[in-house]
Amino acid sequence: MNNLKRLFTAAISVFSLASFSADAAFINFNDYTTSGYGNQYKSGDATSSADGSTLTLTGNLWVSLSEMFNVTSDSTLYFTLEASGVEAEWYGIGFDNNNTITANTLFQLGGNESTSANQILAYDFGDGAVDFAINVGSAFTGVFDRLVFILDADSMSGASLAFSNVEVCNDVAGCASLAGAPSAPTAVSAPGAGGLLALSLLTLVARRRLKA
């Protein structure tokens, strides 16, 4: 079906988060002020939607929001990604602790340039809105003080990237991302690509949304 982009398993396990754990809910971006991350706020803007469900990046910028995140092996990171304009060098998301780029806690989701971040590469430019569910815990655990969003577009102009319905769940039963879904995400085994870590199993589910 053309609304199902891909299902695959690649390497790592599950994110958890102190503030969005037992009673998980979508992050309301209107409750936060984003900051430039890792000296990579080069140009453009980061804006949230009126209802706070979506963070849109335009230009060439990496941003983060500050919150305490307890990363364990019992959480799943959900979000919807949509790129527009022109294809950027890379699109990413991840966690950090010191405002210094740490590739092994970042994930490259797509783009036309290879990086040393953990490779997922499930998003092809032109896909439209794609839902992700990433289990990450065997890559790293610990307490992190920011969530990072990446639109890297050094050599082009006109790139845009939107993150919507971002949620980190410990308990599937209480996960807003799965509430009312016709069925829970399903994964099948497939090889994963390398990052800085020797990765073994990461479950990722990405499905194309039906366009109106």
mmCIF file with all atom_site columns, C-alpha atoms in Angstrom:
data_model
loop_
_atom_site.group_PDB
_atom_site.id
_atom_site.type_symbol
_atom_site.label_atom_id
_atom_site.label_alt_id
_atom_site.label_comp_id
_atom_site.label_asym_id
_atom_site.label_entity_id
_atom_site.label_seq_id
_atom_site.pdbx_PDB_ins_code
_atom_site.Cartn_x
_atom_site.Cartn_y
_atom_site.Cartn_z
_atom_site.occupancy
_atom_site.B_iso_or_equiv
_atom_site.pdbx_formal_charge
_atom_site.auth_seq_id
_atom_site.auth_comp_id
_atom_site.auth_asym_id
_atom_site.auth_atom_id
_atom_site.pdbx_PDB_model_num
ATOM 1   C CA . MET A 1 1   ? 0.000  0.000  0.000  1.00 0.00 ? 1   MET A CA 1
ATOM 2   C CA . ASN A 1 2   ? 1.319  3.426  -0.883 1.00 0.00 ? 2   ASN A CA 1
ATOM 3   C CA . ASN A 1 3   ? 0.764  4.833  2.602  1.00 0.00 ? 3   ASN A CA 1
ATOM 4   C CA . LEU A 1 4   ? 3.214  2.277  4.062  1.00 0.00 ? 4   LEU A CA 1
ATOM 5   C CA . LYS A 1 5   ? 6.757  3.507  3.393  1.00 0.00 ? 5   LYS A CA 1
ATOM 6   C CA . ARG A 1 6   ? 8.808  0.791  4.987  1.00 0.00 ? 6   ARG A CA 1
ATOM 7   C CA . LEU A 1 7   ? 9.203  -1.470 7.986  1.00 0.00 ? 7   LEU A CA 1
ATOM 8   C CA . PHE A 1 8   ? 12.606 -2.636 9.092  1.00 0.00 ? 8   PHE A CA 1
ATOM 9   C CA . THR A 1 9   ? 14.829 -3.531 12.009 1.00 0.00 ? 9   THR A CA 1
ATOM 10  C CA . ALA A 1 10  ? 18.367 -2.127 12.198 1.00 0.00 ? 10  ALA A CA 1
ATOM 11  C CA . ALA A 1 11  ? 20.467 -1.582 15.295 1.00 0.00 ? 11  ALA A CA 1
ATOM 12  C CA . ILE A 1 12  ? 19.878 -0.170 18.919 1.00 0.00 ? 12  ILE A CA 1
ATOM 13  C CA . SER A 1 13  ? 17.042 -0.215 21.464 1.00 0.00 ? 13  SER A CA 1
ATOM 14  C CA . VAL A 1 14  ? 14.822 2.235  23.332 1.00 0.00 ? 14  VAL A CA 1
ATOM 15  C CA . PHE A 1 15  ? 14.729 5.839  24.558 1.00 0.00 ? 15  PHE A CA 1
ATOM 16  C CA . SER A 1 16  ? 13.156 6.838  27.845 1.00 0.00 ? 16  SER A CA 1
ATOM 17  C CA . LEU A 1 17  ? 12.536 10.183 29.318 1.00 0.00 ? 17  LEU A CA 1
ATOM 18  C CA . ALA A 1 18  ? 11.865 11.400 32.815 1.00 0.00 ? 18  ALA A CA 1
ATOM 19  C CA . SER A 1 19  ? 9.397  14.119 31.900 1.00 0.00 ? 19  SER A CA 1
ATOM 20  C CA . PHE A 1 20  ? 7.526  12.155 29.227 1.00 0.00 ? 20  PHE A CA 1
ATOM 21  C CA . SER A 1 21  ? 7.478  8.688  30.716 1.00 0.00 ? 21  SER A CA 1
ATOM 22  C CA . ALA A 1 22  ? 4.700  7.074  32.696 1.00 0.00 ? 22  ALA A CA 1
ATOM 23  C CA . ASP A 1 23  ? 1.920  9.265  31.288 1.00 0.00 ? 23  ASP A CA 1
ATOM 24  C CA . ALA A 1 24  ? 3.508  9.992  27.939 1.00 0.00 ? 24  ALA A CA 1
ATOM 25  C CA . ALA A 1 25  ? 2.107  12.709 25.714 1.00 0.00 ? 25  ALA A CA 1
ATOM 26  C CA . PHE A 1 26  ? 3.117  14.620 22.624 1.00 0.00 ? 26  PHE A CA 1
ATOM 27  C CA . ILE A 1 27  ? 5.623  17.394 23.300 1.00 0.00 ? 27  ILE A CA 1
ATOM 28  C CA . ASN A 1 28  ? 4.023  20.825 23.170 1.00 0.00 ? 28  ASN A CA 1
ATOM 29  C CA . PHE A 1 29  ? 6.666  22.989 21.502 1.00 0.00 ? 29  PHE A CA 1
ATOM 30  C CA . ASN A 1 30  ? 4.915  26.136 22.715 1.00 0.00 ? 30  ASN A CA 1
ATOM 31  C CA . ASP A 1 31  ? 6.062  25.198 26.232 1.00 0.00 ? 31  ASP A CA 1
ATOM 32  C CA . TYR A 1 32  ? 9.732  25.531 25.215 1.00 0.00 ? 32  TYR A CA 1
ATOM 33  C CA . THR A 1 33  ? 12.150 28.014 23.717 1.00 0.00 ? 33  THR A CA 1
ATOM 34  C CA . THR A 1 34  ? 14.502 26.336 21.263 1.00 0.00 ? 34  THR A CA 1
ATOM 35  C CA . SER A 1 35  ? 18.197 27.232 21.304 1.00 0.00 ? 35  SER A CA 1
ATOM 36  C CA . GLY A 1 36  ? 20.958 26.875 18.729 1.00 0.00 ? 36  GLY A CA 1
ATOM 37  C CA . TYR A 1 37  ? 22.884 23.643 19.170 1.00 0.00 ? 37  TYR A CA 1
ATOM 38  C CA . GLY A 1 38  ? 26.587 22.942 18.707 1.00 0.00 ? 38  GLY A CA 1
ATOM 39  C CA . ASN A 1 39  ? 27.359 26.226 16.900 1.00 0.00 ? 39  ASN A CA 1
ATOM 40  C CA . GLN A 1 40  ? 25.216 24.943 14.031 1.00 0.00 ? 40  GLN A CA 1
ATOM 41  C CA . TYR A 1 41  ? 22.536 27.637 14.014 1.00 0.00 ? 41  TYR A CA 1
ATOM 42  C CA . LYS A 1 42  ? 23.710 29.104 10.725 1.00 0.00 ? 42  LYS A CA 1
ATOM 43  C CA . SER A 1 43  ? 20.566 30.647 9.189  1.00 0.00 ? 43  SER A CA 1
ATOM 44  C CA . GLY A 1 44  ? 16.792 30.404 9.177  1.00 0.00 ? 44  GLY A CA 1
ATOM 45  C CA . ASP A 1 45  ? 14.153 29.980 11.857 1.00 0.00 ? 45  ASP A CA 1
ATOM 46  C CA . ALA A 1 46  ? 12.618 27.448 14.220 1.00 0.00 ? 46  ALA A CA 1
ATOM 47  C CA . THR A 1 47  ? 8.891  27.999 14.736 1.00 0.00 ? 47  THR A CA 1
ATOM 48  C CA . SER A 1 48  ? 6.152  26.058 16.482 1.00 0.00 ? 48  SER A CA 1
ATOM 49  C CA . SER A 1 49  ? 2.605  25.620 15.239 1.00 0.00 ? 49  SER A CA 1
ATOM 50  C CA . ALA A 1 50  ? -0.340 27.331 16.927 1.00 0.00 ? 50  ALA A CA 1
ATOM 51  C CA . ASP A 1 51  ? -1.291 24.143 18.779 1.00 0.00 ? 51  ASP A CA 1
ATOM 52  C CA . GLY A 1 52  ? 2.338  23.343 19.691 1.00 0.00 ? 52  GLY A CA 1
ATOM 53  C CA . SER A 1 53  ? 2.333  19.940 17.991 1.00 0.00 ? 53  SER A CA 1
ATOM 54  C CA . THR A 1 54  ? 4.846  20.795 15.253 1.00 0.00 ? 54  THR A CA 1
ATOM 55  C CA . LEU A 1 55  ? 8.328  22.306 15.175 1.00 0.00 ? 55  LEU A CA 1
ATOM 56  C CA . THR A 1 56  ? 9.334  23.599 11.731 1.00 0.00 ? 56  THR A CA 1
ATOM 57  C CA . LEU A 1 57  ? 12.953 24.372 10.818 1.00 0.00 ? 57  LEU A CA 1
ATOM 58  C CA . THR A 1 58  ? 13.813 26.454 7.771  1.00 0.00 ? 58  THR A CA 1
ATOM 59  C CA . GLY A 1 59  ? 17.240 27.320 6.391  1.00 0.00 ? 59  GLY A CA 1
ATOM 60  C CA . ASN A 1 60  ? 20.324 25.677 7.873  1.00 0.00 ? 60  ASN A CA 1
ATOM 61  C CA . LEU A 1 61  ? 20.116 25.115 11.594 1.00 0.00 ? 61  LEU A CA 1
ATOM 62  C CA . TRP A 1 62  ? 20.401 22.670 14.459 1.00 0.00 ? 62  TRP A CA 1
ATOM 63  C CA . VAL A 1 63  ? 18.305 23.457 17.538 1.00 0.00 ? 63  VAL A CA 1
ATOM 64  C CA . SER A 1 64  ? 17.561 21.872 20.898 1.00 0.00 ? 64  SER A CA 1
ATOM 65  C CA . LEU A 1 65  ? 14.958 22.161 23.633 1.00 0.00 ? 65  LEU A CA 1
ATOM 66  C CA . SER A 1 66  ? 15.978 21.886 27.264 1.00 0.00 ? 66  SER A CA 1
ATOM 67  C CA . GLU A 1 67  ? 14.426 19.189 29.430 1.00 0.00 ? 67  GLU A CA 1
ATOM 68  C CA . MET A 1 68  ? 15.705 16.351 31.583 1.00 0.00 ? 68  MET A CA 1
ATOM 69  C CA . PHE A 1 69  ? 15.524 13.051 29.700 1.00 0.00 ? 69  PHE A CA 1
ATOM 70  C CA . ASN A 1 70  ? 16.266 9.753  31.444 1.00 0.00 ? 70  ASN A CA 1
ATOM 71  C CA . VAL A 1 71  ? 17.221 7.402  28.628 1.00 0.00 ? 71  VAL A CA 1
ATOM 72  C CA . THR A 1 72  ? 16.674 3.742  29.494 1.00 0.00 ? 72  THR A CA 1
ATOM 73  C CA . SER A 1 73  ? 15.959 0.555  27.578 1.00 0.00 ? 73  SER A CA 1
ATOM 74  C CA . ASP A 1 74  ? 12.188 0.800  28.079 1.00 0.00 ? 74  ASP A CA 1
ATOM 75  C CA . SER A 1 75  ? 11.119 3.662  25.840 1.00 0.00 ? 75  SER A CA 1
ATOM 76  C CA . THR A 1 76  ? 10.206 4.338  22.227 1.00 0.00 ? 76  THR A CA 1
ATOM 77  C CA . LEU A 1 77  ? 10.705 7.642  20.419 1.00 0.00 ? 77  LEU A CA 1
ATOM 78  C CA . TYR A 1 78  ? 7.808  8.524  18.115 1.00 0.00 ? 78  TYR A CA 1
ATOM 79  C CA . PHE A 1 79  ? 7.523  11.456 15.708 1.00 0.00 ? 79  PHE A CA 1
ATOM 80  C CA . THR A 1 80  ? 6.375  12.451 12.242 1.00 0.00 ? 80  THR A CA 1
ATOM 81  C CA . LEU A 1 81  ? 8.904  13.931 9.802  1.00 0.00 ? 81  LEU A CA 1
ATOM 82  C CA . GLU A 1 82  ? 8.186  15.980 6.691  1.00 0.00 ? 82  GLU A CA 1
ATOM 83  C CA . ALA A 1 83  ? 10.797 17.693 4.494  1.00 0.00 ? 83  ALA A CA 1
ATOM 84  C CA . SER A 1 84  ? 9.946  20.269 1.856  1.00 0.00 ? 84  SER A CA 1
ATOM 85  C CA . GLY A 1 85  ? 11.579 22.906 -0.340 1.00 0.00 ? 85  GLY A CA 1
ATOM 86  C CA . VAL A 1 86  ? 14.862 21.375 -1.483 1.00 0.00 ? 86  VAL A CA 1
ATOM 87  C CA . GLU A 1 87  ? 16.642 18.256 -0.226 1.00 0.00 ? 87  GLU A CA 1
ATOM 88  C CA . ALA A 1 88  ? 19.043 19.055 2.618  1.00 0.00 ? 88  ALA A CA 1
ATOM 89  C CA . GLU A 1 89  ? 22.391 17.413 3.351  1.00 0.00 ? 89  GLU A CA 1
ATOM 90  C CA . TRP A 1 90  ? 20.899 15.622 6.310  1.00 0.00 ? 90  TRP A CA 1
ATOM 91  C CA . TYR A 1 91  ? 17.904 15.441 8.623  1.00 0.00 ? 91  TYR A CA 1
ATOM 92  C CA . GLY A 1 92  ? 18.359 14.294 12.194 1.00 0.00 ? 92  GLY A CA 1
ATOM 93  C CA . ILE A 1 93  ? 17.174 13.966 15.777 1.00 0.00 ? 93  ILE A CA 1
ATOM 94  C CA . GLY A 1 94  ? 18.879 12.936 19.009 1.00 0.00 ? 94  GLY A CA 1
ATOM 95  C CA . PHE A 1 95  ? 19.794 13.639 22.614 1.00 0.00 ? 95  PHE A CA 1
ATOM 96  C CA . ASP A 1 96  ? 22.694 15.574 24.118 1.00 0.00 ? 96  ASP A CA 1
ATOM 97  C CA . ASN A 1 97  ? 24.144 16.748 27.406 1.00 0.00 ? 97  ASN A CA 1
ATOM 98  C CA . ASN A 1 98  ? 26.647 19.541 26.789 1.00 0.00 ? 98  ASN A CA 1
ATOM 99  C CA . ASN A 1 99  ? 25.773 21.484 23.606 1.00 0.00 ? 99  ASN A CA 1
ATOM 100 C CA . THR A 1 100 ? 28.694 19.830 21.845 1.00 0.00 ? 100 THR A CA 1
ATOM 101 C CA . ILE A 1 101 ? 27.945 17.554 18.897 1.00 0.00 ? 101 ILE A CA 1
ATOM 102 C CA . THR A 1 102 ? 28.143 13.889 19.925 1.00 0.00 ? 102 THR A CA 1
ATOM 103 C CA . ALA A 1 103 ? 27.460 11.739 16.872 1.00 0.00 ? 103 ALA A CA 1
ATOM 104 C CA . ASN A 1 104 ? 26.699 8.533  18.750 1.00 0.00 ? 104 ASN A CA 1
ATOM 105 C CA . THR A 1 105 ? 23.612 10.067 20.401 1.00 0.00 ? 105 THR A CA 1
ATOM 106 C CA . LEU A 1 106 ? 22.283 11.524 17.128 1.00 0.00 ? 106 LEU A CA 1
ATOM 107 C CA . PHE A 1 107 ? 20.384 9.779  14.331 1.00 0.00 ? 107 PHE A CA 1
ATOM 108 C CA . GLN A 1 108 ? 20.494 10.600 10.647 1.00 0.00 ? 108 GLN A CA 1
ATOM 109 C CA . LEU A 1 109 ? 17.037 10.056 9.161  1.00 0.00 ? 109 LEU A CA 1
ATOM 110 C CA . GLY A 1 110 ? 17.757 11.060 5.562  1.00 0.00 ? 110 GLY A CA 1
ATOM 111 C CA . GLY A 1 111 ? 19.489 13.578 3.321  1.00 0.00 ? 111 GLY A CA 1
ATOM 112 C CA . ASN A 1 112 ? 22.039 13.459 0.518  1.00 0.00 ? 112 ASN A CA 1
ATOM 113 C CA . GLU A 1 113 ? 25.216 13.488 2.616  1.00 0.00 ? 113 GLU A CA 1
ATOM 114 C CA . SER A 1 114 ? 26.708 10.676 4.701  1.00 0.00 ? 114 SER A CA 1
ATOM 115 C CA . THR A 1 115 ? 27.551 11.464 8.330  1.00 0.00 ? 115 THR A CA 1
ATOM 116 C CA . SER A 1 116 ? 28.975 9.667  11.356 1.00 0.00 ? 116 SER A CA 1
ATOM 117 C CA . ALA A 1 117 ? 25.672 9.810  13.240 1.00 0.00 ? 117 ALA A CA 1
ATOM 118 C CA . ASN A 1 118 ? 23.732 6.590  13.770 1.00 0.00 ? 118 ASN A CA 1
ATOM 119 C CA . GLN A 1 119 ? 22.322 5.772  10.359 1.00 0.00 ? 119 GLN A CA 1
ATOM 120 C CA . ILE A 1 120 ? 18.611 5.165  9.870  1.00 0.00 ? 120 ILE A CA 1
ATOM 121 C CA . LEU A 1 121 ? 18.141 6.761  6.430  1.00 0.00 ? 121 LEU A CA 1
ATOM 122 C CA . ALA A 1 122 ? 14.463 5.843  6.225  1.00 0.00 ? 122 ALA A CA 1
ATOM 123 C CA . TYR A 1 123 ? 13.344 9.174  4.793  1.00 0.00 ? 123 TYR A CA 1
ATOM 124 C CA . ASP A 1 124 ? 13.607 9.923  1.077  1.00 0.00 ? 124 ASP A CA 1
ATOM 125 C CA . PHE A 1 125 ? 13.015 13.490 -0.035 1.00 0.00 ? 125 PHE A CA 1
ATOM 126 C CA . GLY A 1 126 ? 9.533  13.702 -1.539 1.00 0.00 ? 126 GLY A CA 1
ATOM 127 C CA . ASP A 1 127 ? 8.033  11.124 0.824  1.00 0.00 ? 127 ASP A CA 1
ATOM 128 C CA . GLY A 1 128 ? 5.766  13.693 2.464  1.00 0.00 ? 128 GLY A CA 1
ATOM 129 C CA . ALA A 1 129 ? 4.831  13.081 6.095  1.00 0.00 ? 129 ALA A CA 1
ATOM 130 C CA . VAL A 1 130 ? 6.373  9.870  7.445  1.00 0.00 ? 130 VAL A CA 1
ATOM 131 C CA . ASP A 1 131 ? 5.799  8.412  10.920 1.00 0.00 ? 131 ASP A CA 1
ATOM 132 C CA . PHE A 1 132 ? 8.756  7.025  12.846 1.00 0.00 ? 132 PHE A CA 1
ATOM 133 C CA . ALA A 1 133 ? 8.952  4.749  15.875 1.00 0.00 ? 133 ALA A CA 1
ATOM 134 C CA . ILE A 1 134 ? 12.557 4.230  16.977 1.00 0.00 ? 134 ILE A CA 1
ATOM 135 C CA . ASN A 1 135 ? 13.710 1.849  19.701 1.00 0.00 ? 135 ASN A CA 1
ATOM 136 C CA . VAL A 1 136 ? 17.143 2.935  20.779 1.00 0.00 ? 136 VAL A CA 1
ATOM 137 C CA . GLY A 1 137 ? 18.298 1.672  24.212 1.00 0.00 ? 137 GLY A CA 1
ATOM 138 C CA . SER A 1 138 ? 21.215 -0.588 23.412 1.00 0.00 ? 138 SER A CA 1
ATOM 139 C CA . ALA A 1 139 ? 23.113 2.338  21.865 1.00 0.00 ? 139 ALA A CA 1
ATOM 140 C CA . PHE A 1 140 ? 23.304 4.427  25.034 1.00 0.00 ? 140 PHE A CA 1
ATOM 141 C CA . THR A 1 141 ? 21.556 5.147  28.301 1.00 0.00 ? 141 THR A CA 1
ATOM 142 C CA . GLY A 1 142 ? 21.800 7.939  30.846 1.00 0.00 ? 142 GLY A CA 1
ATOM 143 C CA . VAL A 1 143 ? 20.395 11.332 31.716 1.00 0.00 ? 143 VAL A CA 1
ATOM 144 C CA . PHE A 1 144 ? 20.381 13.994 28.989 1.00 0.00 ? 144 PHE A CA 1
ATOM 145 C CA . ASP A 1 145 ? 19.389 17.633 29.257 1.00 0.00 ? 145 ASP A CA 1
ATOM 146 C CA . ARG A 1 146 ? 18.254 18.397 25.705 1.00 0.00 ? 146 ARG A CA 1
ATOM 147 C CA . LEU A 1 147 ? 16.512 16.979 22.657 1.00 0.00 ? 147 LEU A CA 1
ATOM 148 C CA . VAL A 1 148 ? 18.137 17.946 19.336 1.00 0.00 ? 148 VAL A CA 1
ATOM 149 C CA . PHE A 1 149 ? 16.512 18.591 15.931 1.00 0.00 ? 149 PHE A CA 1
ATOM 150 C CA . ILE A 1 150 ? 18.680 18.895 12.817 1.00 0.00 ? 150 ILE A CA 1
ATOM 151 C CA . LEU A 1 151 ? 18.232 20.499 9.411  1.00 0.00 ? 151 LEU A CA 1
ATOM 152 C CA . ASP A 1 152 ? 21.711 20.567 7.902  1.00 0.00 ? 152 ASP A CA 1
ATOM 153 C CA . ALA A 1 153 ? 21.792 22.498 4.605  1.00 0.00 ? 153 ALA A CA 1
ATOM 154 C CA . ASP A 1 154 ? 25.169 24.182 4.221  1.00 0.00 ? 154 ASP A CA 1
ATOM 155 C CA . SER A 1 155 ? 25.308 24.134 0.435  1.00 0.00 ? 155 SER A CA 1
ATOM 156 C CA . MET A 1 156 ? 21.736 24.950 -0.548 1.00 0.00 ? 156 MET A CA 1
ATOM 157 C CA . SER A 1 157 ? 18.904 27.333 0.300  1.00 0.00 ? 157 SER A CA 1
ATOM 158 C CA . GLY A 1 158 ? 15.191 26.766 0.636  1.00 0.00 ? 158 GLY A CA 1
ATOM 159 C CA . ALA A 1 159 ? 15.236 23.635 2.810  1.00 0.00 ? 159 ALA A CA 1
ATOM 160 C CA . SER A 1 160 ? 12.497 23.074 5.374  1.00 0.00 ? 160 SER A CA 1
ATOM 161 C CA . LEU A 1 161 ? 11.828 20.300 7.896  1.00 0.00 ? 161 LEU A CA 1
ATOM 162 C CA . ALA A 1 162 ? 8.896  19.694 10.252 1.00 0.00 ? 162 ALA A CA 1
ATOM 163 C CA . PHE A 1 163 ? 8.792  17.425 13.318 1.00 0.00 ? 163 PHE A CA 1
ATOM 164 C CA . SER A 1 164 ? 5.272  16.684 14.570 1.00 0.00 ? 164 SER A CA 1
ATOM 165 C CA . ASN A 1 165 ? 3.706  14.624 17.367 1.00 0.00 ? 165 ASN A CA 1
ATOM 166 C CA . VAL A 1 166 ? 7.012  13.986 19.111 1.00 0.00 ? 166 VAL A CA 1
ATOM 167 C CA . GLU A 1 167 ? 6.648  11.598 22.026 1.00 0.00 ? 167 GLU A CA 1
ATOM 168 C CA . VAL A 1 168 ? 8.817  9.297  24.103 1.00 0.00 ? 168 VAL A CA 1
ATOM 169 C CA . CYS A 1 169 ? 6.959  6.376  25.691 1.00 0.00 ? 169 CYS A CA 1
ATOM 170 C CA . ASN A 1 170 ? 7.893  3.904  28.398 1.00 0.00 ? 170 ASN A CA 1
ATOM 171 C CA . ASP A 1 171 ? 4.519  2.211  28.486 1.00 0.00 ? 171 ASP A CA 1
ATOM 172 C CA . VAL A 1 172 ? 2.904  1.230  25.179 1.00 0.00 ? 172 VAL A CA 1
ATOM 173 C CA . ALA A 1 173 ? -0.514 1.168  26.848 1.00 0.00 ? 173 ALA A CA 1
ATOM 174 C CA . GLY A 1 174 ? -0.214 4.851  27.734 1.00 0.00 ? 174 GLY A CA 1
ATOM 175 C CA . CYS A 1 175 ? 1.326  6.012  24.478 1.00 0.00 ? 175 CYS A CA 1
ATOM 176 C CA . ALA A 1 176 ? -0.633 8.721  22.649 1.00 0.00 ? 176 ALA A CA 1
ATOM 177 C CA . SER A 1 177 ? 1.099  7.795  19.388 1.00 0.00 ? 177 SER A CA 1
ATOM 178 C CA . LEU A 1 178 ? -0.608 4.393  19.426 1.00 0.00 ? 178 LEU A CA 1
ATOM 179 C CA . ALA A 1 179 ? -3.986 5.449  20.817 1.00 0.00 ? 179 ALA A CA 1
ATOM 180 C CA . GLY A 1 180 ? -6.696 4.831  18.257 1.00 0.00 ? 180 GLY A CA 1
ATOM 181 C CA . ALA A 1 181 ? -4.256 3.390  15.726 1.00 0.00 ? 181 ALA A CA 1
ATOM 182 C CA . PRO A 1 182 ? -5.736 0.581  13.605 1.00 0.00 ? 182 PRO A CA 1
ATOM 183 C CA . SER A 1 183 ? -2.849 -1.648 14.624 1.00 0.00 ? 183 SER A CA 1
ATOM 184 C CA . ALA A 1 184 ? 0.419  -1.397 16.510 1.00 0.00 ? 184 ALA A CA 1
ATOM 185 C CA . PRO A 1 185 ? 3.590  -0.830 14.471 1.00 0.00 ? 185 PRO A CA 1
ATOM 186 C CA . THR A 1 186 ? 5.125  -4.032 13.161 1.00 0.00 ? 186 THR A CA 1
ATOM 187 C CA . ALA A 1 187 ? 8.808  -4.579 12.396 1.00 0.00 ? 187 ALA A CA 1
ATOM 188 C CA . VAL A 1 188 ? 10.612 -7.047 10.145 1.00 0.00 ? 188 VAL A CA 1
ATOM 189 C CA . SER A 1 189 ? 14.283 -7.880 10.189 1.00 0.00 ? 189 SER A CA 1
ATOM 190 C CA . ALA A 1 190 ? 16.663 -6.130 7.806  1.00 0.00 ? 190 ALA A CA 1
ATOM 191 C CA . PRO A 1 191 ? 20.332 -5.088 7.926  1.00 0.00 ? 191 PRO A CA 1
ATOM 192 C CA . GLY A 1 192 ? 21.180 -1.741 9.510  1.00 0.00 ? 192 GLY A CA 1
ATOM 193 C CA . ALA A 1 193 ? 23.878 0.710  8.407  1.00 0.00 ? 193 ALA A CA 1
ATOM 194 C CA . GLY A 1 194 ? 26.832 1.693  10.589 1.00 0.00 ? 194 GLY A CA 1
ATOM 195 C CA . GLY A 1 195 ? 27.367 4.784  12.700 1.00 0.00 ? 195 GLY A CA 1
ATOM 196 C CA . LEU A 1 196 ? 30.005 5.428  15.319 1.00 0.00 ? 196 LEU A CA 1
ATOM 197 C CA . LEU A 1 197 ? 28.639 2.459  17.272 1.00 0.00 ? 197 LEU A CA 1
ATOM 198 C CA . ALA A 1 198 ? 28.810 -1.211 16.425 1.00 0.00 ? 198 ALA A CA 1
ATOM 199 C CA . LEU A 1 199 ? 25.038 -1.469 16.250 1.00 0.00 ? 199 LEU A CA 1
ATOM 200 C CA . SER A 1 200 ? 23.134 -4.689 16.414 1.00 0.00 ? 200 SER A CA 1
ATOM 201 C CA . LEU A 1 201 ? 19.354 -4.255 16.539 1.00 0.00 ? 201 LEU A CA 1
ATOM 202 C CA . LEU A 1 202 ? 17.321 -1.045 16.137 1.00 0.00 ? 202 LEU A CA 1
ATOM 203 C CA . THR A 1 203 ? 13.652 -1.271 15.397 1.00 0.00 ? 203 THR A CA 1
ATOM 204 C CA . LEU A 1 204 ? 12.374 1.452  13.157 1.00 0.00 ? 204 LEU A CA 1
ATOM 205 C CA . VAL A 1 205 ? 8.982  1.766  11.658 1.00 0.00 ? 205 VAL A CA 1
ATOM 206 C CA . ALA A 1 206 ? 8.245  4.458  9.090  1.00 0.00 ? 206 ALA A CA 1
ATOM 207 C CA . ARG A 1 207 ? 4.990  4.632  7.252  1.00 0.00 ? 207 ARG A CA 1
ATOM 208 C CA . ARG A 1 208 ? 3.860  7.163  4.699  1.00 0.00 ? 208 ARG A CA 1
ATOM 209 C CA . ARG A 1 209 ? 0.711  8.985  5.647  1.00 0.00 ? 209 ARG A CA 1
ATOM 210 C CA . LEU A 1 210 ? -2.179 9.023  3.268  1.00 0.00 ? 210 LEU A CA 1
ATOM 211 C CA . LYS A 1 211 ? -2.301 12.361 1.514  1.00 0.00 ? 211 LYS A CA 1
ATOM 212 C CA . ALA A 1 212 ? -5.573 14.259 1.554  1.00 0.00 ? 212 ALA A CA 1
#
